Coordinates of C-alpha atoms in Angstrom, one line a residue:
X9 CA 47.4 -15.7 -10.9
X10 CA 46.7 -14.2 -14.3
X11 CA 43.3 -14.6 -16.0
X12 CA 45.2 -16.1 -18.9
X13 CA 46.0 -19.2 -16.9
X14 CA 42.4 -20.1 -16.6
X15 CA 40.0 -21.9 -19.0
X16 CA 37.9 -19.0 -20.1
X17 CA 35.0 -20.7 -21.9
X18 CA 34.2 -23.3 -19.3
X19 CA 32.3 -23.1 -16.0
X20 CA 34.1 -22.9 -12.7
X21 CA 36.2 -25.8 -11.5
X22 CA 34.0 -28.9 -10.7
X23 CA 31.0 -27.4 -12.4
X24 CA 29.6 -29.0 -15.5
X25 CA 27.4 -27.3 -18.1
X26 CA 24.5 -29.3 -16.7
X27 CA 25.3 -27.9 -13.2
X28 CA 25.4 -24.4 -14.7
X29 CA 22.0 -24.7 -16.3
X30 CA 20.5 -26.3 -13.2
X31 CA 21.8 -23.4 -11.1
X32 CA 20.4 -20.9 -13.6
X33 CA 17.0 -22.5 -13.3
X34 CA 17.1 -22.8 -9.5
X35 CA 18.2 -19.1 -9.2
X36 CA 15.7 -17.8 -11.7
X37 CA 12.8 -19.6 -10.0
X38 CA 13.8 -18.2 -6.7
X39 CA 14.0 -14.7 -8.2
X40 CA 10.7 -15.3 -9.9
X41 CA 9.0 -16.1 -6.6
X42 CA 10.6 -13.1 -4.8
X43 CA 9.5 -10.6 -7.5
X44 CA 6.2 -12.3 -8.0
X45 CA 5.7 -11.6 -4.3
X46 CA 7.2 -8.1 -4.7
X47 CA 5.0 -7.1 -7.6
X48 CA 2.0 -8.8 -6.1
X49 CA 2.4 -6.9 -2.8
X50 CA 3.1 -3.7 -4.7
X51 CA -0.1 -4.0 -6.7
X52 CA -2.1 -5.2 -3.6
X53 CA -0.8 -2.2 -1.6
X54 CA -1.9 0.2 -4.3
X55 CA -5.3 -1.5 -5.1
X56 CA -6.7 -3.7 -2.4
X57 CA -5.0 -3.7 1.0
X58 CA -6.3 -0.3 2.0
X59 CA -10.1 -1.1 2.1
X60 CA -9.4 -4.7 3.3
X61 CA -7.1 -4.1 6.2
X62 CA -7.3 -0.4 6.9
X63 CA -11.0 0.5 6.4
X64 CA -12.6 3.6 7.8
X65 CA -9.8 5.9 6.6
X66 CA -9.9 8.4 3.7
X67 CA -8.2 7.1 0.5
X68 CA -5.0 9.0 1.0
X69 CA -4.5 7.8 4.6
X70 CA -5.4 4.2 3.6
X71 CA -2.8 4.4 0.9
X72 CA -0.1 5.6 3.3
X73 CA -1.0 2.8 5.8
X74 CA -1.0 0.2 3.1
X75 CA 2.4 1.3 1.9
X76 CA 3.5 1.4 5.5
X77 CA 3.2 -2.4 5.7
X78 CA 5.0 -2.5 2.3
X79 CA 7.9 -0.5 3.9
X80 CA 8.1 -2.8 6.9
X81 CA 8.9 -5.7 4.6
X82 CA 11.9 -3.7 3.4
X83 CA 12.8 -2.5 6.9
X84 CA 13.4 -6.1 8.1
X85 CA 15.4 -7.2 5.0
X86 CA 18.8 -6.1 6.4
X87 CA 18.2 -8.3 9.4
X88 CA 17.4 -11.2 7.0
X89 CA 20.5 -10.3 5.1
X90 CA 22.6 -10.5 8.2
X91 CA 21.1 -13.7 9.5
X92 CA 21.1 -15.6 6.3
X93 CA 24.2 -13.9 4.9
X94 CA 26.2 -15.2 7.9
X95 CA 24.9 -18.7 7.3
X96 CA 25.7 -18.4 3.6
X97 CA 29.4 -17.7 4.5
X98 CA 29.5 -20.3 7.2
X99 CA 27.4 -23.3 6.1
X100 CA 27.1 -22.7 2.4
X101 CA 25.1 -21.1 -0.4
X102 CA 22.8 -24.0 -1.1
X103 CA 21.5 -24.4 2.5
X104 CA 20.6 -20.7 2.7
X105 CA 18.9 -20.6 -0.7
X106 CA 16.6 -23.5 0.4
X107 CA 15.8 -21.7 3.7
X108 CA 15.1 -18.3 2.2
X109 CA 12.8 -19.5 -0.5
X110 CA 10.8 -21.6 1.9
X111 CA 10.3 -18.7 4.3
X112 CA 9.5 -16.2 1.6
X113 CA 7.1 -18.4 -0.3
X114 CA 5.4 -19.8 2.8
X115 CA 4.6 -16.3 4.1
X116 CA 3.3 -15.2 0.7
X117 CA 1.0 -18.2 0.5
X118 CA -0.4 -17.5 4.0
X119 CA -1.3 -14.0 3.1
X120 CA -3.9 -15.5 0.8
X121 CA -5.6 -17.1 3.8
X122 CA -5.7 -14.0 6.0
X123 CA -8.9 -12.8 7.5
X124 CA -9.7 -9.2 6.8
X125 CA -10.6 -6.3 9.1
X126 CA -14.4 -6.3 8.4
X127 CA -14.8 -9.4 6.4
X128 CA -16.3 -9.7 2.9
X129 CA -18.6 -11.8 0.9
X130 CA -15.7 -13.9 -0.3
X131 CA -14.3 -14.8 3.2
X132 CA -14.3 -18.5 4.1
X133 CA -14.1 -17.9 7.9
X134 CA -17.4 -16.1 8.4
X135 CA -16.3 -12.5 9.1
X136 CA -13.6 -9.9 9.9
X137 CA -11.3 -10.0 12.9
X138 CA -10.7 -6.3 13.4
X139 CA -7.4 -5.0 14.4
X140 CA -5.8 -8.5 14.4
X141 CA -6.1 -8.5 10.5
X142 CA -3.5 -5.8 9.8
X143 CA -1.3 -7.2 12.6
X144 CA -1.2 -10.6 10.9
X145 CA -0.6 -8.9 7.6
X146 CA 2.4 -7.1 9.1
X147 CA 3.8 -10.3 10.6
X148 CA 3.6 -12.2 7.3
X149 CA 5.1 -9.2 5.5
X150 CA 8.0 -9.2 8.0
X151 CA 8.6 -12.9 7.4
X152 CA 8.6 -12.2 3.6
X153 CA 11.2 -9.5 4.1
X154 CA 13.4 -11.8 6.2
X155 CA 13.5 -14.4 3.5
X156 CA 13.9 -11.9 0.7
X157 CA 16.8 -10.3 2.5
X158 CA 19.2 -12.9 1.3
X159 CA 17.4 -14.6 -1.6
X160 CA 18.6 -12.4 -4.5
X161 CA 22.1 -12.0 -3.0
X162 CA 22.4 -15.8 -2.8
X163 CA 21.1 -16.3 -6.4
X164 CA 23.4 -13.8 -7.9
X165 CA 26.4 -15.1 -5.9
X166 CA 25.8 -18.7 -6.8
X167 CA 25.6 -17.9 -10.6
X168 CA 28.6 -15.6 -10.4
X169 CA 30.7 -18.3 -8.7
X170 CA 29.5 -21.0 -11.1
X171 CA 30.0 -19.0 -14.3
X172 CA 32.9 -19.0 -16.8
X173 CA 35.0 -16.0 -16.0
X174 CA 34.7 -14.2 -19.4
X175 CA 30.9 -14.7 -19.4
X176 CA 30.3 -14.0 -15.7
X177 CA 28.2 -10.9 -16.4
X178 CA 25.8 -12.7 -18.8
X179 CA 25.3 -15.8 -16.7
X180 CA 25.0 -13.9 -13.4
X181 CA 22.2 -11.8 -15.0
X182 CA 20.1 -14.9 -15.8
X183 CA 18.6 -15.2 -12.3
X184 CA 17.4 -11.7 -12.8
X185 CA 15.2 -12.9 -15.7
X186 CA 13.2 -14.5 -12.9
X187 CA 12.4 -10.9 -11.9
X188 CA 10.6 -10.3 -15.2
X189 CA 8.8 -13.7 -15.0
X190 CA 7.6 -13.0 -11.5
X191 CA 6.6 -9.4 -12.3
X192 CA 4.7 -10.4 -15.5
X193 CA 2.9 -13.2 -13.8
X194 CA 1.8 -11.1 -10.9
X195 CA 0.7 -8.2 -13.2
X196 CA -1.2 -10.6 -15.6
X197 CA -3.0 -12.2 -12.7
X198 CA -4.2 -8.8 -11.4
X199 CA -5.0 -7.6 -14.9
X200 CA -7.2 -10.7 -15.5
X201 CA -8.8 -10.5 -12.1
X202 CA -9.7 -6.8 -12.5
X203 CA -11.1 -7.4 -16.0
X204 CA -13.1 -10.5 -15.1
X205 CA -14.7 -8.9 -12.1
X206 CA -16.4 -5.8 -13.6
X207 CA -19.7 -6.1 -11.7
X208 CA -18.2 -6.0 -8.2
X209 CA -15.0 -4.8 -6.5
X210 CA -12.2 -7.3 -6.2
X211 CA -12.1 -6.6 -2.5
X212 CA -15.7 -7.9 -2.2
X213 CA -14.8 -11.4 -3.4
X214 CA -12.2 -14.1 -2.6
X215 CA -10.4 -13.5 -5.9
X216 CA -7.8 -11.2 -4.4
X217 CA -6.5 -14.2 -2.5
X218 CA -5.7 -16.4 -5.4
X219 CA -2.5 -14.8 -6.6
X220 CA -1.0 -15.2 -3.1
X221 CA -2.1 -18.8 -2.7
X222 CA -0.6 -19.5 -6.2
X223 CA 2.9 -18.7 -4.7
X224 CA 2.9 -22.3 -3.4
X225 CA 3.2 -23.7 -6.9
X226 CA 6.4 -21.8 -7.7
X227 CA 7.7 -22.6 -4.2
X228 CA 7.4 -26.4 -4.6
X229 CA 9.1 -26.4 -8.0
X230 CA 12.0 -24.1 -6.8
X231 CA 12.6 -26.3 -3.7
X232 CA 12.7 -29.5 -5.9
X233 CA 15.3 -28.0 -8.2
X234 CA 17.5 -26.4 -5.5
X235 CA 17.7 -29.8 -3.6
X236 CA 19.7 -31.1 -6.6
X237 CA 22.2 -28.2 -6.7
X238 CA 25.9 -28.6 -6.0
X239 CA 27.5 -26.3 -3.5
X240 CA 29.3 -23.3 -5.0
X241 CA 32.9 -24.0 -6.1
X242 CA 34.3 -21.0 -4.1
X243 CA 32.6 -22.1 -0.9
X244 CA 33.9 -25.6 -1.4
X245 CA 37.4 -24.3 -1.7
X246 CA 37.0 -22.2 1.4
X247 CA 35.9 -25.3 3.4
X248 CA 38.7 -27.4 2.0
X249 CA 41.3 -24.9 3.1
X250 CA 39.6 -24.1 6.4
X251 CA 39.2 -20.4 5.5
X252 CA 35.6 -20.0 6.8
X253 CA 35.3 -16.8 8.8
X254 CA 34.3 -17.4 12.5
X255 CA 32.7 -14.0 12.9
X256 CA 31.6 -12.9 9.5
X257 CA 29.6 -9.8 10.6
X258 CA 32.4 -8.4 12.8
X259 CA 35.0 -9.1 10.1
X260 CA 32.8 -7.5 7.4
X261 CA 32.3 -4.3 9.4
X262 CA 36.0 -4.2 10.2
X263 CA 37.4 -4.8 6.7
X264 CA 34.7 -4.0 4.2
X265 CA 33.0 -0.8 5.2
X266 CA 34.3 1.1 2.1
X267 CA 33.0 -1.7 -0.1
X268 CA 29.6 -1.7 1.7
X269 CA 29.2 2.0 1.2
X270 CA 29.9 1.7 -2.5
X271 CA 27.5 -1.3 -2.8
X272 CA 24.7 0.7 -1.1
X273 CA 25.4 3.8 -3.3
X274 CA 25.2 1.7 -6.5
X275 CA 21.8 0.2 -5.6
X276 CA 20.0 3.4 -4.6
X277 CA 19.0 4.3 -8.1
X278 CA 18.0 0.8 -9.2
X279 CA 16.1 -0.2 -6.0
X280 CA 14.5 3.1 -5.5
X281 CA 13.2 3.3 -9.1
X282 CA 11.9 -0.2 -9.0
X283 CA 9.7 0.6 -6.0
X284 CA 8.8 4.1 -7.3
X285 CA 7.6 2.8 -10.7
X286 CA 6.1 -0.5 -9.7
X287 CA 4.2 0.7 -6.6
X288 CA 4.0 4.5 -6.4
X289 CA 3.5 5.3 -10.0
X290 CA 0.6 2.8 -10.2
X291 CA -1.1 4.3 -7.2
X292 CA -0.5 7.8 -8.6
X293 CA -2.0 7.3 -12.0
X294 CA -5.1 5.4 -10.7
X295 CA -5.7 7.9 -7.8
X296 CA -8.0 10.9 -7.8
X297 CA -4.8 13.0 -8.6
X298 CA -4.7 11.7 -12.2
X299 CA -7.7 9.5 -12.6
X300 CA -6.7 6.8 -15.1
X301 CA -9.3 4.0 -15.0
X302 CA -9.0 0.3 -15.4
X303 CA -6.1 -2.1 -14.7
X304 CA -3.6 0.2 -16.2
X305 CA -1.0 -0.5 -13.5
X306 CA -1.0 -4.3 -14.1
X307 CA -0.9 -3.8 -17.9
X308 CA 2.0 -1.4 -17.6
X309 CA 4.0 -3.9 -15.6
X310 CA 3.4 -6.6 -18.2
X311 CA 4.9 -4.5 -21.0
X312 CA 7.7 -3.2 -18.8
X313 CA 8.7 -6.7 -17.7
X314 CA 8.6 -8.0 -21.3
X315 CA 11.0 -5.2 -22.3
X316 CA 13.1 -5.9 -19.2
X317 CA 13.4 -9.6 -20.1
X318 CA 15.3 -8.5 -23.2
X319 CA 17.4 -5.8 -21.5
X320 CA 18.6 -7.8 -18.5
X321 CA 20.8 -10.4 -20.4
X322 CA 21.9 -7.7 -22.9
X323 CA 23.1 -5.6 -19.9
X324 CA 24.9 -8.6 -18.5
X325 CA 26.6 -9.2 -21.9
X326 CA 27.5 -5.5 -22.2
X327 CA 29.1 -5.6 -18.8
X328 CA 31.3 -8.5 -20.0
X329 CA 32.4 -6.5 -23.0
X330 CA 32.6 -2.9 -21.8
X331 CA 33.1 -3.5 -18.0
X332 CA 30.7 -3.4 -15.1
X333 CA 31.2 0.3 -14.2
X334 CA 30.7 1.8 -17.6
X335 CA 27.6 -0.4 -18.3
X336 CA 26.0 0.4 -14.9
X337 CA 26.7 4.1 -15.2
X338 CA 25.2 4.3 -18.7
X339 CA 21.9 2.8 -17.5
X340 CA 21.8 5.1 -14.5
X341 CA 22.4 8.2 -16.7
X342 CA 19.5 7.0 -18.9
X343 CA 17.3 6.9 -15.8
X344 CA 18.4 10.3 -14.7
X345 CA 17.6 11.9 -18.1
X346 CA 14.2 10.2 -18.3
X347 CA 12.9 10.8 -14.8
X348 CA 11.2 14.2 -15.3
X349 CA 9.8 13.5 -18.8
X350 CA 8.4 10.2 -17.5
X351 CA 6.7 11.6 -14.5
X352 CA 5.4 14.6 -16.4
X353 CA 3.7 12.2 -18.9
X354 CA 2.3 10.1 -16.0
X355 CA 0.6 13.3 -14.7
X356 CA -1.3 13.7 -18.0
X357 CA -3.5 10.7 -17.4
X358 CA -3.2 9.2 -20.9
X359 CA -3.5 5.4 -20.9
X360 CA -1.2 4.6 -23.8
X361 CA 1.4 7.1 -22.8
X362 CA 1.4 5.8 -19.3
X363 CA 2.1 2.3 -20.5
X364 CA 4.9 3.5 -22.8
X365 CA 6.8 5.6 -20.2
X366 CA 6.5 3.1 -17.4
X367 CA 7.8 0.4 -19.8
X368 CA 10.8 2.6 -20.6
X369 CA 11.5 3.7 -17.0
X370 CA 11.4 0.2 -15.6
X371 CA 12.4 -1.9 -18.6
X372 CA 15.5 0.0 -19.6
X373 CA 16.6 2.2 -16.7
X374 CA 15.9 0.1 -13.7
X375 CA 16.3 -3.4 -15.2
X376 CA 19.3 -2.3 -17.2
X377 CA 21.2 -1.6 -14.0
X378 CA 19.7 -4.8 -12.6
X379 CA 21.3 -6.9 -15.4
X380 CA 24.7 -5.4 -14.9
X381 CA 24.6 -5.6 -11.1
X382 CA 24.7 -9.3 -10.3
X383 CA 28.3 -10.0 -11.2
X384 CA 29.4 -6.5 -10.2
X385 CA 28.3 -6.7 -6.6
X386 CA 29.6 -10.3 -6.1
X387 CA 33.0 -9.4 -7.5
X388 CA 33.3 -6.4 -5.2
X389 CA 33.5 -8.6 -2.0
X390 CA 36.1 -11.1 -0.9
X391 CA 35.4 -14.8 -1.1
X392 CA 35.2 -15.2 2.7
X393 CA 32.4 -12.8 3.3
X394 CA 30.8 -12.4 -0.1
X395 CA 27.3 -13.6 0.9
X396 CA 27.0 -11.4 3.9
X397 CA 28.6 -8.4 2.2
X398 CA 26.3 -8.5 -0.8
X399 CA 23.2 -9.2 1.4
X400 CA 23.9 -6.3 3.7
X401 CA 24.7 -3.8 0.9
X402 CA 21.6 -4.8 -1.0
X403 CA 19.2 -4.7 1.8
X404 CA 20.4 -1.5 3.5
X405 CA 19.9 0.2 0.2
X406 CA 16.5 -1.4 -0.1
X407 CA 15.4 0.2 3.1
X408 CA 16.9 3.6 2.2
X409 CA 15.5 3.8 -1.3
X410 CA 13.1 0.9 -2.2
X411 CA 11.1 0.6 0.9
X412 CA 10.6 4.2 1.9
X413 CA 10.1 5.6 -1.6
X414 CA 6.4 4.7 -2.0
X415 CA 5.8 5.9 1.5
X416 CA 7.4 9.3 0.8
X417 CA 5.6 9.5 -2.6
X418 CA 2.2 8.7 -1.1
X419 CA 2.8 11.4 1.5
X420 CA 3.7 13.9 -1.3
X421 CA 0.5 13.0 -3.2
X422 CA -1.6 13.5 -0.1
X423 CA 0.0 16.9 0.6
X424 CA -0.5 18.1 -3.0
X425 CA -4.1 16.9 -3.1
X426 CA -4.8 18.7 0.1
X427 CA -3.1 21.8 -1.2
X428 CA -5.0 21.7 -4.5
X429 CA -8.4 21.7 -2.7
X430 CA -9.1 18.0 -2.2
X431 CA -9.6 14.9 -4.2
X432 CA -12.9 16.3 -5.7
X433 CA -11.0 18.6 -8.0
X434 CA -10.1 16.9 -11.3
X435 CA -6.5 18.2 -11.4
X436 CA -5.9 17.7 -7.7
X437 CA -2.5 16.3 -6.9
X438 CA -1.3 16.2 -10.5
X439 CA 1.5 18.5 -9.5
X440 CA 3.0 15.8 -7.3
X441 CA 4.9 14.4 -10.3
X442 CA 7.5 17.2 -9.9
X443 CA 8.8 16.4 -6.4
X444 CA 8.6 12.6 -7.0
X445 CA 10.7 13.0 -10.2
X446 CA 13.1 15.1 -8.1
X447 CA 13.4 12.4 -5.5
X448 CA 14.1 9.7 -8.1
X449 CA 16.7 12.0 -9.7
X450 CA 18.5 12.5 -6.3
X451 CA 18.7 8.7 -5.8
X452 CA 20.1 8.3 -9.3
X453 CA 22.7 11.0 -8.9
X454 CA 24.0 9.3 -5.8
X455 CA 24.4 6.1 -7.8
X456 CA 26.2 7.9 -10.7
X457 CA 28.6 9.5 -8.3
X458 CA 29.2 6.1 -6.6
X459 CA 30.3 4.6 -10.0
X460 CA 33.2 7.0 -10.1
X461 CA 34.5 5.8 -6.8
X462 CA 34.0 2.0 -7.5
X463 CA 36.8 0.0 -9.1
X464 CA 36.2 -2.0 -12.2
X465 CA 35.8 -5.7 -11.3
X466 CA 35.5 -7.5 -14.6
X467 CA 37.4 -10.8 -14.6
X468 CA 38.4 -10.7 -10.9
X469 CA 39.5 -13.9 -9.1
X470 CA 36.5 -14.9 -7.0
X471 CA 38.7 -16.9 -4.7
X472 CA 40.7 -13.9 -3.6
X473 CA 40.3 -13.3 0.2
X474 CA 40.5 -9.5 -0.3
X475 CA 37.7 -7.0 -1.4
X476 CA 38.3 -5.5 -4.9
X477 CA 38.9 -2.1 -3.4
X478 CA 41.8 -3.5 -1.3
X479 CA 43.4 -5.3 -4.2
X480 CA 44.2 -2.7 -6.8
X481 CA 47.3 -4.3 -8.3
X482 CA 45.7 -7.7 -8.9
X483 CA 42.5 -6.1 -10.1
X484 CA 44.4 -4.0 -12.6
X485 CA 46.1 -7.1 -13.9
X486 CA 42.8 -8.8 -14.3
X487 CA 41.3 -5.9 -16.2
X488 CA 44.3 -5.6 -18.5
X489 CA 44.2 -9.4 -19.3
X490 CA 40.5 -9.4 -20.0
X491 CA 40.6 -6.5 -22.3
X492 CA 43.7 -7.9 -24.0
X493 CA 41.9 -11.1 -24.6
X494 CA 38.9 -9.2 -26.2
X495 CA 41.2 -7.3 -28.5
X496 CA 43.0 -10.4 -29.7
X497 CA 39.7 -12.2 -30.2

């Protein structure tokens, strides 16, 4: 069916404008909670988890152990993507979105009540619990990862399937505004806590717990809104025509491996840079290697997220006008060109310059790709296994790039520090910026190459039972119709 046969400025069939706005709010709040947790855990890994849960180690080893728990949350995300992705393609998008946000938000809230290794003056339970403390932290981090493994996939798919075809990129990017809200909120909370607590370390008080406990507020509101959502129009049609796949994972691996590989390749640059800038860069500039003092990491994230809040919907709109592939590739090229200059500036230890370059790296490069990605990834997969396909592609790439990147970077920093004569030397470890920038550039190059092997998906029929890569004739017809409409307009 030609795109010209559809109503182009209305939401999907059976969806009112009110439904569309409610879905946007529900998806954005879920994304806000996920990335509030993500930024919160990133900041806590860089700033507080080492002494609280891994005491008795030198700072470099403590940082590696702290980021090790951070990585575990990513390592389990593909499992969460498979579990909840299968459910999303079998029982519906709405059910899974309720389940994932409950698991994710509940685990984050419980971190705020965890006993620590040795205990501190702010503990309510009377002392530390030794090795059980990091074990419990790891368990809750794993539960976080399981829930997060399908949350963003579900939010982006829901909005893509709800949205008007010609505005799919824009509307599908809206849940990703929750990323900026969550990041800004977490960063502001840590910024305020670090500034308000000048006389004692934050790890010596109960204050580090409050951001995690506050997750409960976002969780309650998000669940309330999601309970009122309608099921996705695409899934409703699949049910009505009895087209639900009995074995989604087996079918996905049999028919969609080329699409999965492209999805993983597309996300390496975006997900890797997100972790590298939000977690590793903050640990780097505040370490003995560079020596920036104060809550510079939290403040940098506030400015970066504010810029990202403007860039994300613009990127979505650009993908509706120029196409998904060209838009995505343009932001990846920006990131590649900026990687070495940004990391060189970070090594200089200047506060203002650090804020500026982190804002540019995250706000334009990373979140520009983010804004163009939502509709793009959803359109790549067939209607019958879209949830599982997007979830698996997203989360495998998250392990390969996002989860392991800070761990590799922390190891690089520790090696360079040791090679420079130890953390007592003012310039120790400053040279770590070069291999870290090289690692980021490698991830970005892979993504740029992937864009040349990925078909343009703009305007694709979301009810099609074939992946975009298996439907070149129909896809070409959609592209021609969309661009013809734009020229005539």
